[in-house]
PDB file of C-alpha atoms in Angstrom:
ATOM      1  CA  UNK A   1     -80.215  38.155-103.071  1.00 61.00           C
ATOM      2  CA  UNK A   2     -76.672  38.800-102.459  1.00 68.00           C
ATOM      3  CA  UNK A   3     -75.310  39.487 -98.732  1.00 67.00           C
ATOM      4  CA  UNK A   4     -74.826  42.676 -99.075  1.00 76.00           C
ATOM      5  CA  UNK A   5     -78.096  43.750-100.448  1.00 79.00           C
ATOM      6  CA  UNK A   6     -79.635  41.922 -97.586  1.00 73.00           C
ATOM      7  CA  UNK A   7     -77.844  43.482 -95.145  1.00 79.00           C
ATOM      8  CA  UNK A   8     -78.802  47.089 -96.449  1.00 85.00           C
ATOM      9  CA  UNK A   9     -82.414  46.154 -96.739  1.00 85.00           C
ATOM     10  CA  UNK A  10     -82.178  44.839 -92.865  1.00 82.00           C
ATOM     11  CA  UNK A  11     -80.461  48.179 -91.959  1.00 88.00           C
ATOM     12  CA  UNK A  12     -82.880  50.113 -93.468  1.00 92.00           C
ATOM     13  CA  UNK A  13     -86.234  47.935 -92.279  1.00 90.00           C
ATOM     14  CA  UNK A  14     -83.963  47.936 -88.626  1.00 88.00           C
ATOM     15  CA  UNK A  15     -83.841  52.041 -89.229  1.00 92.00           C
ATOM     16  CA  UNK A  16     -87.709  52.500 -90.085  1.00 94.00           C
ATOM     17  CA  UNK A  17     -88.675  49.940 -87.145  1.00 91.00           C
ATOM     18  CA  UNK A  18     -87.037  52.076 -84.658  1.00 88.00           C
ATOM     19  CA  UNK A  19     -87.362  55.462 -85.355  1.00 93.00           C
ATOM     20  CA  UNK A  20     -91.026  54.858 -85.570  1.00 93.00           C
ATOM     21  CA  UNK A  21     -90.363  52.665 -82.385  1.00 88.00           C
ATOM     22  CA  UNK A  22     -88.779  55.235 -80.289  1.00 89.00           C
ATOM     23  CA  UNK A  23     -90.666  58.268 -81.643  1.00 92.00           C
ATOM     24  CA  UNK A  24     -93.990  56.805 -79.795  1.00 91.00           C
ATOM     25  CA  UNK A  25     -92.412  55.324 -76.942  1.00 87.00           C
ATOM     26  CA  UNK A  26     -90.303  58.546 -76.129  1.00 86.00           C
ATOM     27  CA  UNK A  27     -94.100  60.870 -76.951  1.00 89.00           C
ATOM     28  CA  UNK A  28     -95.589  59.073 -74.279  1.00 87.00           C
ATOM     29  CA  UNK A  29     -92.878  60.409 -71.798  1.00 83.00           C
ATOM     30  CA  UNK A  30     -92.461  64.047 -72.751  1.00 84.00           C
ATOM     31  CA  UNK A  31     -93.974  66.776 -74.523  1.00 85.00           C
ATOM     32  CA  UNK A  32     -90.227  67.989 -75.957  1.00 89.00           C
ATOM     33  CA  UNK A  33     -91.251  67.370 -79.489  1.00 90.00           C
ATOM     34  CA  UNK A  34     -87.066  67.966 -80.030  1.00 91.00           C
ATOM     35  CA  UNK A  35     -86.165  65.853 -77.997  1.00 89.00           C
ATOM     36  CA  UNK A  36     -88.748  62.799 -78.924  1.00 91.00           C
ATOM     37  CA  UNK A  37     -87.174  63.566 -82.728  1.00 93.00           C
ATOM     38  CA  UNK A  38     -83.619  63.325 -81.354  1.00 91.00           C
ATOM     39  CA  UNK A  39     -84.376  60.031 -79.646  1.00 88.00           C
ATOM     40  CA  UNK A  40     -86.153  58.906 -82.368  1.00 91.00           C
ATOM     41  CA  UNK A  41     -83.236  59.624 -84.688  1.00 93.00           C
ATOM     42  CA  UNK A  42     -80.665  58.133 -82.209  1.00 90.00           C
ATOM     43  CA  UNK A  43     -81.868  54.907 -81.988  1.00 86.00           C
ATOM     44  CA  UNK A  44     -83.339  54.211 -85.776  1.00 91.00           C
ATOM     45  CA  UNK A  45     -79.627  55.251 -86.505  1.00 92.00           C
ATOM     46  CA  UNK A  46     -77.628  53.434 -83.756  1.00 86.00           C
ATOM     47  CA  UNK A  47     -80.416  50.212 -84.446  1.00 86.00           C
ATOM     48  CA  UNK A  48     -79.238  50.364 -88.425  1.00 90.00           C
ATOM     49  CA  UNK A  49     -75.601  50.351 -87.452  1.00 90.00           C
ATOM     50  CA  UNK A  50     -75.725  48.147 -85.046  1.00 84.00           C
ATOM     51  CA  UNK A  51     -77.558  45.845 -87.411  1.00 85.00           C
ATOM     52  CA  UNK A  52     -74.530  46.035 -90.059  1.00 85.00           C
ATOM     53  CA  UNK A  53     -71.711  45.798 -87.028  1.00 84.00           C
ATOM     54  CA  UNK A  54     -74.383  42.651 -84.994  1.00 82.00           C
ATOM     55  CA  UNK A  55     -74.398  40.645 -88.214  1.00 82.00           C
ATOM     56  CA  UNK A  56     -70.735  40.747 -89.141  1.00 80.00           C
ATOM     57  CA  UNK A  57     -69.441  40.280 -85.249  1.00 80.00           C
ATOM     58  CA  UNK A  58     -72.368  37.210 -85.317  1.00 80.00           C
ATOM     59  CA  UNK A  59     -70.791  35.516 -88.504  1.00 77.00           C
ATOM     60  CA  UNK A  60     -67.220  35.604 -86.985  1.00 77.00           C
ATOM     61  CA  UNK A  61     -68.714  34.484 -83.802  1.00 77.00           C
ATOM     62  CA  UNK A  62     -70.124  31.397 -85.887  1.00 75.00           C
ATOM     63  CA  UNK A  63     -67.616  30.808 -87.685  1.00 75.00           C
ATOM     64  CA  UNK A  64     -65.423  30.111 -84.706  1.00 73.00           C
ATOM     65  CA  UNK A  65     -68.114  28.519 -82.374  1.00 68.00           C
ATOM     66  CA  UNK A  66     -70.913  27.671 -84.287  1.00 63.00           C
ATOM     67  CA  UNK A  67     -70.064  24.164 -85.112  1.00 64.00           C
ATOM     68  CA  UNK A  68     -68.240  23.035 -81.448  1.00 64.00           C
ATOM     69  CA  UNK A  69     -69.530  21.683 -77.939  1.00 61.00           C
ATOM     70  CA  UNK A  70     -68.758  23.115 -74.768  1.00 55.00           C
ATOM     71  CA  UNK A  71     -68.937  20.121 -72.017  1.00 52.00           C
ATOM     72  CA  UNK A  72     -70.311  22.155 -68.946  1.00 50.00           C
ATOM     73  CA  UNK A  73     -67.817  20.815 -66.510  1.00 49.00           C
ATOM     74  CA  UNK A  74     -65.037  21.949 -67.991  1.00 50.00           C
ATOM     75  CA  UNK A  75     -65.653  25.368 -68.645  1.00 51.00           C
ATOM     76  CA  UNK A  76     -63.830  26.561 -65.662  1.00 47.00           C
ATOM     77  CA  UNK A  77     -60.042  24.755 -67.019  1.00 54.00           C
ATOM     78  CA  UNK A  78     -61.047  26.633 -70.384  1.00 53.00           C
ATOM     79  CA  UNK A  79     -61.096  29.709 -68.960  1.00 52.00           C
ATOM     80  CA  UNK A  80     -58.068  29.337 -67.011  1.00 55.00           C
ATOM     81  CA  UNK A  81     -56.175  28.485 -70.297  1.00 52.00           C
ATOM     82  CA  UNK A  82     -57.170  30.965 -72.293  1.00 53.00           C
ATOM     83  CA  UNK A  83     -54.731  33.365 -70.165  1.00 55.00           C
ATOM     84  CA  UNK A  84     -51.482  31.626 -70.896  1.00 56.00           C
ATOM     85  CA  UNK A  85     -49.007  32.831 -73.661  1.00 57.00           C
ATOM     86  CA  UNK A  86     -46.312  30.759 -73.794  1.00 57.00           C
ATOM     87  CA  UNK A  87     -45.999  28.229 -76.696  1.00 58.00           C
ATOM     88  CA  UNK A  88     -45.822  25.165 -74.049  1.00 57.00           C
ATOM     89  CA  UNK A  89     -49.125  26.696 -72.509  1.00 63.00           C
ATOM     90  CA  UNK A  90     -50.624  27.002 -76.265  1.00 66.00           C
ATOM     91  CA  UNK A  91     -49.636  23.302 -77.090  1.00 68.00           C
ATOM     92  CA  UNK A  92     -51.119  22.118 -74.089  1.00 65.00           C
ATOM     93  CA  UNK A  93     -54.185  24.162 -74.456  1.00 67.00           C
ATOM     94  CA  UNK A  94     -54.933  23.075 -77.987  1.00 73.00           C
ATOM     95  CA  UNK A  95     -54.594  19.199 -76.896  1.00 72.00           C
ATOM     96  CA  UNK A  96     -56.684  20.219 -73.636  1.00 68.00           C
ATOM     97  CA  UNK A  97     -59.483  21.462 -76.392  1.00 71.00           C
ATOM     98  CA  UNK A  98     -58.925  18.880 -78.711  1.00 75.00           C
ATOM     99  CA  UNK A  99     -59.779  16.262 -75.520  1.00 71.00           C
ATOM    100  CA  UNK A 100     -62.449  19.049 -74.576  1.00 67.00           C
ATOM    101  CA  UNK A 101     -64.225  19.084 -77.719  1.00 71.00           C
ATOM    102  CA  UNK A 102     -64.146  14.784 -77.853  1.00 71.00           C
ATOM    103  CA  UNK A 103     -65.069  14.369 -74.221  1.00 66.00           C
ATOM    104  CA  UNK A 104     -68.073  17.117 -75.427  1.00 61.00           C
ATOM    105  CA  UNK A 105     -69.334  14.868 -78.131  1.00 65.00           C
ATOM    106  CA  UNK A 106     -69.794  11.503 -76.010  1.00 62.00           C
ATOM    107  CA  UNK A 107     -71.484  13.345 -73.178  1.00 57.00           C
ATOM    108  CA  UNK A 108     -73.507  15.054 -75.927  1.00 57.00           C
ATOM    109  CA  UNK A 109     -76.373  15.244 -72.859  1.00 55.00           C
ATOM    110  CA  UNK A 110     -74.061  17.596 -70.242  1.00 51.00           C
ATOM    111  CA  UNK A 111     -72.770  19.569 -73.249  1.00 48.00           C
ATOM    112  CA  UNK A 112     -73.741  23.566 -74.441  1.00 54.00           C
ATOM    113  CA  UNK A 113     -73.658  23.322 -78.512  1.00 64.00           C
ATOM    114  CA  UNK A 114     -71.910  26.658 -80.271  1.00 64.00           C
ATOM    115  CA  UNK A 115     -74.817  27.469 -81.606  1.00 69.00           C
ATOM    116  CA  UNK A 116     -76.119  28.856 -78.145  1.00 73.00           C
ATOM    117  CA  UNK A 117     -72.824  30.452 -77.579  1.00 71.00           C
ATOM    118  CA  UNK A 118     -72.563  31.791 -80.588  1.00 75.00           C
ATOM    119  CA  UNK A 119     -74.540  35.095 -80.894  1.00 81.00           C
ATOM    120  CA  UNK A 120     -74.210  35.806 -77.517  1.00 82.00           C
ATOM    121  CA  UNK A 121     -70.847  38.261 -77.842  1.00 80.00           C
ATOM    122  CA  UNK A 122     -72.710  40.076 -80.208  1.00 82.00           C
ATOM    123  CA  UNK A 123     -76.312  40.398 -78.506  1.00 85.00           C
ATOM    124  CA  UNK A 124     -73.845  41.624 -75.600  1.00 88.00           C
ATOM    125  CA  UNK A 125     -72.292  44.079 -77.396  1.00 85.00           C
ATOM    126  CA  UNK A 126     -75.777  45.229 -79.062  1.00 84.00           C
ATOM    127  CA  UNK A 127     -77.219  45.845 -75.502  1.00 88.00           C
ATOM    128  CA  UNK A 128     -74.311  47.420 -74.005  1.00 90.00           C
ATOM    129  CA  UNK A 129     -74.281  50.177 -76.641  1.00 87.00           C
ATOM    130  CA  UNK A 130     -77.716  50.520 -77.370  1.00 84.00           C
ATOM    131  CA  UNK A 131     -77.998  51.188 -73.486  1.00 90.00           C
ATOM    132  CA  UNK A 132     -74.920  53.471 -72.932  1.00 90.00           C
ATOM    133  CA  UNK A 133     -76.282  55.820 -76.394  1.00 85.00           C
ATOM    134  CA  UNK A 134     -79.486  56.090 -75.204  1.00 82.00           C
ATOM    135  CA  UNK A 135     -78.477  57.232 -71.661  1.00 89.00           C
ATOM    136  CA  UNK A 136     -75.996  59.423 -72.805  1.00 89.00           C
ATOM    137  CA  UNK A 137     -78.381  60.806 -75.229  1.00 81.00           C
ATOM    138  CA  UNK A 138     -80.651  61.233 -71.741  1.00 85.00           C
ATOM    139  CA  UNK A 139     -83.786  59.046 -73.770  1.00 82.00           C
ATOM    140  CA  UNK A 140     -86.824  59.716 -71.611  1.00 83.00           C
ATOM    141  CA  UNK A 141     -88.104  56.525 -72.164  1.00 83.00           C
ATOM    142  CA  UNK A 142     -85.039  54.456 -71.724  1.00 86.00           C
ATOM    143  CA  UNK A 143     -85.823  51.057 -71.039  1.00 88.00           C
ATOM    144  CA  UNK A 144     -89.112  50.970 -73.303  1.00 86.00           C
ATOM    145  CA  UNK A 145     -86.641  52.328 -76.003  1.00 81.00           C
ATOM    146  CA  UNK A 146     -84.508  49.855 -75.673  1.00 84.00           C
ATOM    147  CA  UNK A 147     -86.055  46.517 -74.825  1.00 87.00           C
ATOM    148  CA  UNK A 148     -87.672  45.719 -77.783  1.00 84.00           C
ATOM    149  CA  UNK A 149     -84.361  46.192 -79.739  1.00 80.00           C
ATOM    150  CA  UNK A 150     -82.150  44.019 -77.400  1.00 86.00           C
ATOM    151  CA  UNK A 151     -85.291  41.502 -77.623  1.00 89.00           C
ATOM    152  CA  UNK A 152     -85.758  41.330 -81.118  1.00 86.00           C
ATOM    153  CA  UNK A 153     -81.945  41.348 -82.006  1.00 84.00           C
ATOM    154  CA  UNK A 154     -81.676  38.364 -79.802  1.00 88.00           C
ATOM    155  CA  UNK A 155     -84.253  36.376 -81.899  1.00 90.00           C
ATOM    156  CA  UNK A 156     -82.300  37.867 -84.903  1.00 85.00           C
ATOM    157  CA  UNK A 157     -79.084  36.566 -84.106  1.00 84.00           C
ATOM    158  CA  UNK A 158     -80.703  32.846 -82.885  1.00 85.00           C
ATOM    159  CA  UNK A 159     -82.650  32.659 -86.546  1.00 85.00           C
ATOM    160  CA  UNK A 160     -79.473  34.152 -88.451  1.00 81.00           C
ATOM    161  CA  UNK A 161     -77.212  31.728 -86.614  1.00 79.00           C
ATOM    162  CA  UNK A 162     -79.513  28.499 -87.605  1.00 79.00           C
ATOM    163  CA  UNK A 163     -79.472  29.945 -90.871  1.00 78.00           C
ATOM    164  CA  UNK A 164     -75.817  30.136 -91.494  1.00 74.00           C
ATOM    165  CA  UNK A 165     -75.247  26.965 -90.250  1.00 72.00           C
ATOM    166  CA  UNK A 166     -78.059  25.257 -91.922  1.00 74.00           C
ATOM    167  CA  UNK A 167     -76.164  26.274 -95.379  1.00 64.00           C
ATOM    168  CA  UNK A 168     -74.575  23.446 -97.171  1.00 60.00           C
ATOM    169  CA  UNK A 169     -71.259  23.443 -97.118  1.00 56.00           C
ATOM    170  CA  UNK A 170     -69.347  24.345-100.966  1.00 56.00           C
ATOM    171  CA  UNK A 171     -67.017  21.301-102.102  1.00 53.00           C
ATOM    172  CA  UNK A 172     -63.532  22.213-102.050  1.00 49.00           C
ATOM    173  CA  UNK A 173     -62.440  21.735-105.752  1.00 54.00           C
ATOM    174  CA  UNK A 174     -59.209  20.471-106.027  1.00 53.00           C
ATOM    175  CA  UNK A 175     -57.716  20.559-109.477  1.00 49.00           C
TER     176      UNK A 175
END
């Protein structure tokens, strides 16, 4: 099955999930049939979207991530160095990660693999907007709405990141 087609099967499984999701949750707390249908509607649609935006923002965030270490001590330095613009300041800061990401490997016990940095950006961003549309939208049942899609994507993005990783890597063919 090609990417795509799995990502508009997950969109639409995502859609049915949370509709049907929402529509009971959001019965329990009203008797606004309207309104339950709204909510309903508003979060099988932002959950399908949000599947389609989660999974492409997740394989960037692998991409870039997925395969390093991130030595705990020296997160704070990191962070500092990310700020600087100048082209001395870049140099510096890619032989500061190049010693980083060595110093990471030997002290593979103190170290935070990519992997569980990885989907974290996107589970972030997932939460964040499935909170904000759902207040806006004034869900009755907010946080019962909600939880079980921030949850679940979580698990999503953990099992989609071990799977992209756990891919074997395509020889380069060099003519």
């Amino acid at each position: 099955m090609n990417s795509n087609l799995r990502l508009i099967i997950s969109a639409i499984v995502s859609f049915s999930f949370y509709f049907a999701w929402s529509y009971w949750a959001n019965s329990m707390a009203t008797d606004n049939q309207a309104l339950v249908l709204r909510s309903a509607l508003v979060q099988g649609t932002l959950s399908a979207t949000i599947t389609i935006l989660f999974t492409f923002i997740l394989e960037k965030s692998v991409a870039k991530f997925g395969e390093s270490y991130l030595s705990l001590v020296f997160v704070v330095p990191i962070i500092c160095t990310v700020h600087s613009k100048t082209s001395q300041n870049i140099a510096i800061f890619k032989t500061f990660k190049n010693a980083l990401d060595n110093s990471a490997k030997y002290l593979n016990n103190n170290v935070v693999p990519g992997t569980l940095l990885a989907p974290l950006l996107p589970i972030s961003i997932q939460t964040s907007i499935a909170i904000g549309v759902n207040w806006l939208n004034q869900t009755p049942n907010l946080w019962l709405t909600v939880a079980p899609s921030i949850f679940i994507t979580a698990i999503y993005g953990y099992v989609y990141t071990f799977a992209l990783l756990s891919k074997p890597k395509q020889p380069v063919l060099q003519e």
